[in-house]
mmCIF file of C-alpha atoms in Angstrom:
data_model
loop_
_atom_site.group_PDB
_atom_site.id
_atom_site.type_symbol
_atom_site.label_atom_id
_atom_site.label_comp_id
_atom_site.label_asym_id
_atom_site.label_seq_id
_atom_site.Cartn_x
_atom_site.Cartn_y
_atom_site.Cartn_z
ATOM 1 C CA MET A 1 -15.348 -43.308 -51.937
ATOM 2 C CA LYS A 2 -12.114 -40.532 -51.765
ATOM 3 C CA LYS A 3 -14.246 -38.882 -53.410
ATOM 4 C CA LEU A 4 -16.516 -38.892 -51.843
ATOM 5 C CA ALA A 5 -14.088 -38.026 -49.010
ATOM 6 C CA TYR A 6 -12.478 -35.689 -50.491
ATOM 7 C CA THR A 7 -15.919 -33.806 -51.574
ATOM 8 C CA LEU A 8 -17.089 -33.258 -48.012
ATOM 9 C CA VAL A 9 -12.813 -32.471 -46.615
ATOM 10 C CA ILE A 10 -13.608 -29.382 -48.806
ATOM 11 C CA ALA A 11 -17.387 -28.391 -48.077
ATOM 12 C CA ALA A 12 -17.179 -28.806 -44.718
ATOM 13 C CA THR A 13 -13.834 -26.357 -44.251
ATOM 14 C CA VAL A 14 -15.322 -24.295 -46.512
ATOM 15 C CA GLY A 15 -18.333 -23.949 -44.358
ATOM 16 C CA LEU A 16 -16.331 -23.599 -41.618
ATOM 17 C CA LEU A 17 -14.308 -20.462 -43.301
ATOM 18 C CA ALA A 18 -17.859 -18.487 -43.582
ATOM 19 C CA ALA A 19 -19.025 -20.065 -40.592
ATOM 20 C CA CYS A 20 -16.159 -18.107 -38.604
ATOM 21 C CA ASP A 21 -16.309 -15.022 -39.691
ATOM 22 C CA GLY A 22 -20.019 -14.251 -40.003
ATOM 23 C CA THR A 23 -20.974 -15.012 -43.909
ATOM 24 C CA PRO A 24 -23.251 -16.506 -45.775
ATOM 25 C CA THR A 25 -22.415 -20.285 -47.155
ATOM 26 C CA ALA A 26 -22.927 -20.941 -50.780
ATOM 27 C CA GLY A 27 -26.632 -22.224 -50.093
ATOM 28 C CA ASN A 28 -27.589 -18.594 -49.225
ATOM 29 C CA SER A 29 -25.895 -15.972 -50.813
ATOM 30 C CA PRO A 30 -25.833 -15.368 -54.706
ATOM 31 C CA GLU A 31 -23.036 -16.111 -56.981
ATOM 32 C CA PRO A 32 -21.114 -13.260 -59.005
ATOM 33 C CA THR A 33 -20.775 -12.377 -62.322
ATOM 34 C CA PRO A 34 -17.098 -14.085 -62.495
ATOM 35 C CA PRO A 35 -14.464 -12.119 -62.971
ATOM 36 C CA THR A 36 -11.940 -13.105 -65.743
ATOM 37 C CA ALA A 37 -8.255 -12.473 -65.961
ATOM 38 C CA THR A 38 -7.174 -12.180 -69.405
ATOM 39 C CA ALA A 39 -3.372 -10.850 -70.853
ATOM 40 C CA THR A 40 -1.838 -10.903 -74.406
ATOM 41 C CA ALA A 41 1.036 -12.467 -76.244
ATOM 42 C CA THR A 42 4.356 -11.581 -75.328
ATOM 43 C CA PRO A 43 7.435 -12.086 -77.413
ATOM 44 C CA THR A 44 8.887 -12.197 -74.643
ATOM 45 C CA SER A 45 10.031 -14.432 -70.963
ATOM 46 C CA GLU A 46 8.323 -11.112 -69.349
ATOM 47 C CA PRO A 47 4.332 -12.216 -67.425
ATOM 48 C CA THR A 48 2.078 -9.747 -68.986
ATOM 49 C CA ALA A 49 -0.217 -8.226 -66.344
ATOM 50 C CA PRO A 50 -3.996 -8.940 -66.928
ATOM 51 C CA SER A 51 -6.119 -7.183 -69.224
ATOM 52 C CA ALA A 52 -9.078 -6.437 -70.296
ATOM 53 C CA THR A 53 -9.086 -6.151 -73.956
ATOM 54 C CA GLY A 54 -6.946 -9.255 -74.888
ATOM 55 C CA ASN A 55 -6.924 -9.024 -78.763
ATOM 56 C CA THR A 56 -3.269 -8.921 -79.885
ATOM 57 C CA ALA A 57 -2.880 -8.972 -84.266
ATOM 58 C CA GLN A 58 -2.095 -12.797 -83.319
ATOM 59 C CA GLY A 59 -4.731 -13.107 -81.703
ATOM 60 C CA ASN A 60 -3.065 -15.033 -78.827
ATOM 61 C CA THR A 61 -4.932 -14.809 -75.386
ATOM 62 C CA ILE A 62 -5.803 -16.652 -71.650
ATOM 63 C CA GLU A 63 -8.715 -16.003 -70.756
ATOM 64 C CA ILE A 64 -8.946 -17.234 -66.562
ATOM 65 C CA GLY A 65 -12.442 -17.583 -65.497
ATOM 66 C CA ASP A 66 -13.668 -18.854 -62.228
ATOM 67 C CA TYR A 67 -15.634 -21.195 -60.217
ATOM 68 C CA GLY A 68 -17.740 -20.834 -57.677
ATOM 69 C CA PHE A 69 -19.194 -23.299 -54.953
ATOM 70 C CA ASP A 70 -21.591 -25.049 -57.197
ATOM 71 C CA ASP A 71 -18.951 -25.226 -59.775
ATOM 72 C CA ILE A 72 -16.707 -27.119 -57.073
ATOM 73 C CA ALA A 73 -19.517 -29.828 -56.147
ATOM 74 C CA ARG A 74 -20.025 -30.108 -59.987
ATOM 75 C CA LEU A 75 -16.817 -30.872 -60.970
ATOM 76 C CA ASP A 76 -16.177 -33.389 -58.384
ATOM 77 C CA ALA A 77 -13.040 -31.324 -57.248
ATOM 78 C CA ALA A 78 -13.987 -30.859 -53.546
ATOM 79 C CA GLY A 79 -11.755 -32.266 -50.782
ATOM 80 C CA CYS A 80 -8.571 -32.323 -49.414
ATOM 81 C CA GLY A 81 -6.032 -29.867 -51.454
ATOM 82 C CA MET A 82 -5.272 -25.866 -51.307
ATOM 83 C CA THR A 83 -7.665 -23.643 -53.633
ATOM 84 C CA LEU A 84 -6.618 -19.938 -54.579
ATOM 85 C CA TRP A 85 -8.601 -17.238 -55.589
ATOM 86 C CA ARG A 86 -7.125 -13.378 -57.046
ATOM 87 C CA ALA A 87 -5.802 -11.846 -54.596
ATOM 88 C CA GLU A 88 -8.695 -8.858 -54.791
ATOM 89 C CA GLU A 89 -10.389 -11.550 -53.482
ATOM 90 C CA SER A 90 -9.262 -12.026 -50.020
ATOM 91 C CA THR A 91 -11.432 -9.286 -48.763
ATOM 92 C CA ALA A 92 -14.751 -10.744 -49.915
ATOM 93 C CA SER A 93 -17.098 -13.052 -47.594
ATOM 94 C CA ALA A 94 -15.513 -16.756 -47.696
ATOM 95 C CA GLY A 95 -18.836 -17.332 -49.144
ATOM 96 C CA ASP A 96 -18.979 -14.917 -52.168
ATOM 97 C CA ARG A 97 -14.994 -15.843 -53.532
ATOM 98 C CA ARG A 98 -15.064 -17.108 -56.367
ATOM 99 C CA PHE A 99 -11.955 -19.989 -56.748
ATOM 100 C CA ILE A 100 -9.818 -19.488 -59.970
ATOM 101 C CA LEU A 101 -7.508 -22.959 -59.049
ATOM 102 C CA LEU A 102 -8.682 -25.574 -57.396
ATOM 103 C CA ASN A 103 -5.713 -28.833 -56.303
ATOM 104 C CA GLY A 104 -6.917 -31.789 -54.615
ATOM 105 C CA LEU A 105 -3.713 -34.899 -53.304
ATOM 106 C CA ASP A 106 -3.403 -36.662 -56.457
ATOM 107 C CA ASP A 107 -0.833 -35.796 -58.838
ATOM 108 C CA ASP A 108 -3.364 -35.525 -61.766
ATOM 109 C CA SER A 109 -6.244 -33.265 -60.036
ATOM 110 C CA MET A 110 -5.784 -29.628 -60.765
ATOM 111 C CA ILE A 111 -7.986 -27.928 -62.089
ATOM 112 C CA MET A 112 -8.656 -24.092 -63.922
ATOM 113 C CA ARG A 113 -10.838 -22.633 -66.393
ATOM 114 C CA ILE A 114 -9.243 -21.591 -68.682
ATOM 115 C CA ASN A 115 -11.309 -20.048 -72.326
ATOM 116 C CA GLY A 116 -14.389 -21.006 -71.214
ATOM 117 C CA GLU A 117 -13.100 -23.891 -70.728
ATOM 118 C CA ASP A 118 -12.844 -26.363 -67.592
ATOM 119 C CA VAL A 119 -8.858 -27.772 -67.830
ATOM 120 C CA ARG A 120 -7.189 -30.636 -66.207
ATOM 121 C CA PHE A 121 -3.944 -30.865 -65.456
ATOM 122 C CA ASN A 122 -0.725 -33.246 -64.624
ATOM 123 C CA ARG A 123 1.268 -31.872 -61.590
ATOM 124 C CA THR A 124 4.821 -32.256 -63.285
ATOM 125 C CA ALA A 125 7.369 -30.460 -60.742
ATOM 126 C CA ALA A 126 7.416 -29.519 -56.945
ATOM 127 C CA SER A 127 8.988 -28.070 -54.316
ATOM 128 C CA GLY A 128 9.229 -26.176 -51.240
ATOM 129 C CA GLU A 129 8.018 -26.591 -47.949
ATOM 130 C CA GLU A 130 4.785 -29.350 -48.071
ATOM 131 C CA PHE A 131 1.398 -28.592 -46.652
ATOM 132 C CA TYR A 132 -1.807 -31.008 -47.057
ATOM 133 C CA GLY A 133 -0.216 -32.838 -50.517
ATOM 134 C CA GLN A 134 0.901 -29.215 -51.607
ATOM 135 C CA ARG A 135 4.143 -27.981 -52.015
ATOM 136 C CA THR A 136 4.549 -24.291 -52.094
ATOM 137 C CA SER A 137 6.123 -23.820 -55.558
ATOM 138 C CA GLN A 138 4.334 -26.445 -58.511
ATOM 139 C CA THR A 139 4.098 -26.398 -61.897
ATOM 140 C CA PHE A 140 1.030 -28.252 -63.947
ATOM 141 C CA VAL A 141 1.130 -29.108 -67.466
ATOM 142 C CA SER A 142 -2.537 -29.855 -68.808
ATOM 143 C CA GLN A 143 -3.323 -33.202 -69.915
ATOM 144 C CA ASN A 144 -3.382 -32.059 -73.938
ATOM 145 C CA GLY A 145 0.733 -30.818 -72.929
ATOM 146 C CA GLY A 146 -0.070 -27.590 -74.594
ATOM 147 C CA ILE A 147 -0.470 -25.374 -71.283
ATOM 148 C CA THR A 148 1.829 -24.903 -68.405
ATOM 149 C CA VAL A 149 0.797 -23.310 -65.284
ATOM 150 C CA THR A 150 3.182 -22.487 -61.635
ATOM 151 C CA ALA A 151 2.086 -21.888 -58.330
ATOM 152 C CA ASN A 152 4.256 -20.478 -56.106
ATOM 153 C CA VAL A 153 2.376 -19.071 -52.902
ATOM 154 C CA GLU A 154 3.460 -18.348 -49.221
ATOM 155 C CA LEU A 155 2.343 -20.211 -46.371
ATOM 156 C CA GLY A 156 0.229 -17.981 -43.757
ATOM 157 C CA GLU A 157 -1.196 -18.816 -39.967
ATOM 158 C CA ARG A 158 -2.803 -22.524 -39.819
ATOM 159 C CA GLY A 159 -5.777 -22.712 -38.975
ATOM 160 C CA GLU A 160 -7.481 -24.383 -35.939
ATOM 161 C CA ILE A 161 -8.889 -27.590 -37.925
ATOM 162 C CA GLU A 162 -6.307 -29.165 -39.958
ATOM 163 C CA SER A 163 -5.728 -25.766 -42.254
ATOM 164 C CA VAL A 164 -3.381 -23.190 -42.907
ATOM 165 C CA ALA A 165 -3.960 -19.508 -44.876
ATOM 166 C CA ILE A 166 -1.900 -19.104 -48.017
ATOM 167 C CA ARG A 167 -0.879 -15.360 -47.209
ATOM 168 C CA GLU A 168 -0.220 -15.057 -51.122
ATOM 169 C CA GLY A 169 1.562 -15.902 -53.854
ATOM 170 C CA THR A 170 1.071 -15.669 -57.527
ATOM 171 C CA VAL A 171 -0.472 -18.502 -60.340
ATOM 172 C CA ARG A 172 1.077 -17.788 -63.259
ATOM 173 C CA VAL A 173 -0.387 -19.787 -67.323
ATOM 174 C CA GLU A 174 1.410 -20.238 -70.373
ATOM 175 C CA GLN A 175 -0.288 -21.623 -73.095
ATOM 176 C CA GLY A 176 2.172 -20.474 -76.339
ATOM 177 C CA SER A 177 3.152 -17.040 -76.814
ATOM 178 C CA ALA A 178 0.481 -15.909 -74.631
ATOM 179 C CA VAL A 179 1.511 -15.942 -70.089
ATOM 180 C CA VAL A 180 -0.666 -14.783 -67.855
ATOM 181 C CA GLU A 181 0.226 -14.583 -64.268
ATOM 182 C CA ILE A 182 -1.604 -13.462 -61.280
ATOM 183 C CA PRO A 183 -1.594 -12.793 -57.813
ATOM 184 C CA VAL A 184 -3.507 -14.852 -55.397
ATOM 185 C CA ALA A 185 -3.913 -15.672 -52.043
ATOM 186 C CA GLY A 186 -6.421 -18.891 -50.384
ATOM 187 C CA ASP A 187 -6.566 -22.349 -48.117
ATOM 188 C CA ALA A 188 -5.449 -25.373 -48.632
ATOM 189 C CA GLY A 189 -6.727 -27.905 -45.274
ATOM 190 C CA CYS A 190 -8.195 -31.760 -45.213
#
């Protein structure tokens, strides 16, 4: 029952966002080809900008995939929580945005597509302002312990119906010596 309510709330929020700006909803708009961000391994702790190639002598890369509306339903990942997309997608209509991070209310509900696989994460730390079961700074570790994700966001305007915009932020993904940092925007609600 909780998952059904969770699914309905995100679907309603996304539908409202699409309706507010006059754009088509996911049900009647084509899915674009998913872009990815790839970073190469670096010997320092400095973030590596996303690149198209991502090949190194060590072979360490991180490829960040994304999700459309159909994926959210398939993964049973809709509901109260936070969705983040690449900052450059902020100008796209709400129905055409591709999400790179989905996080619900539970500490084990975060999911990302990394290196072509849907990876589930546990929240291990959170600080800053609270909003809809989220915090402005959150750290997640993959359930197999091999990947760490840090999401730092700045809140924007509150929506009319149980939502808040995420004006900007950064998602940092670390796997071994590979690091990728992606500028993001998004929303959260219930």
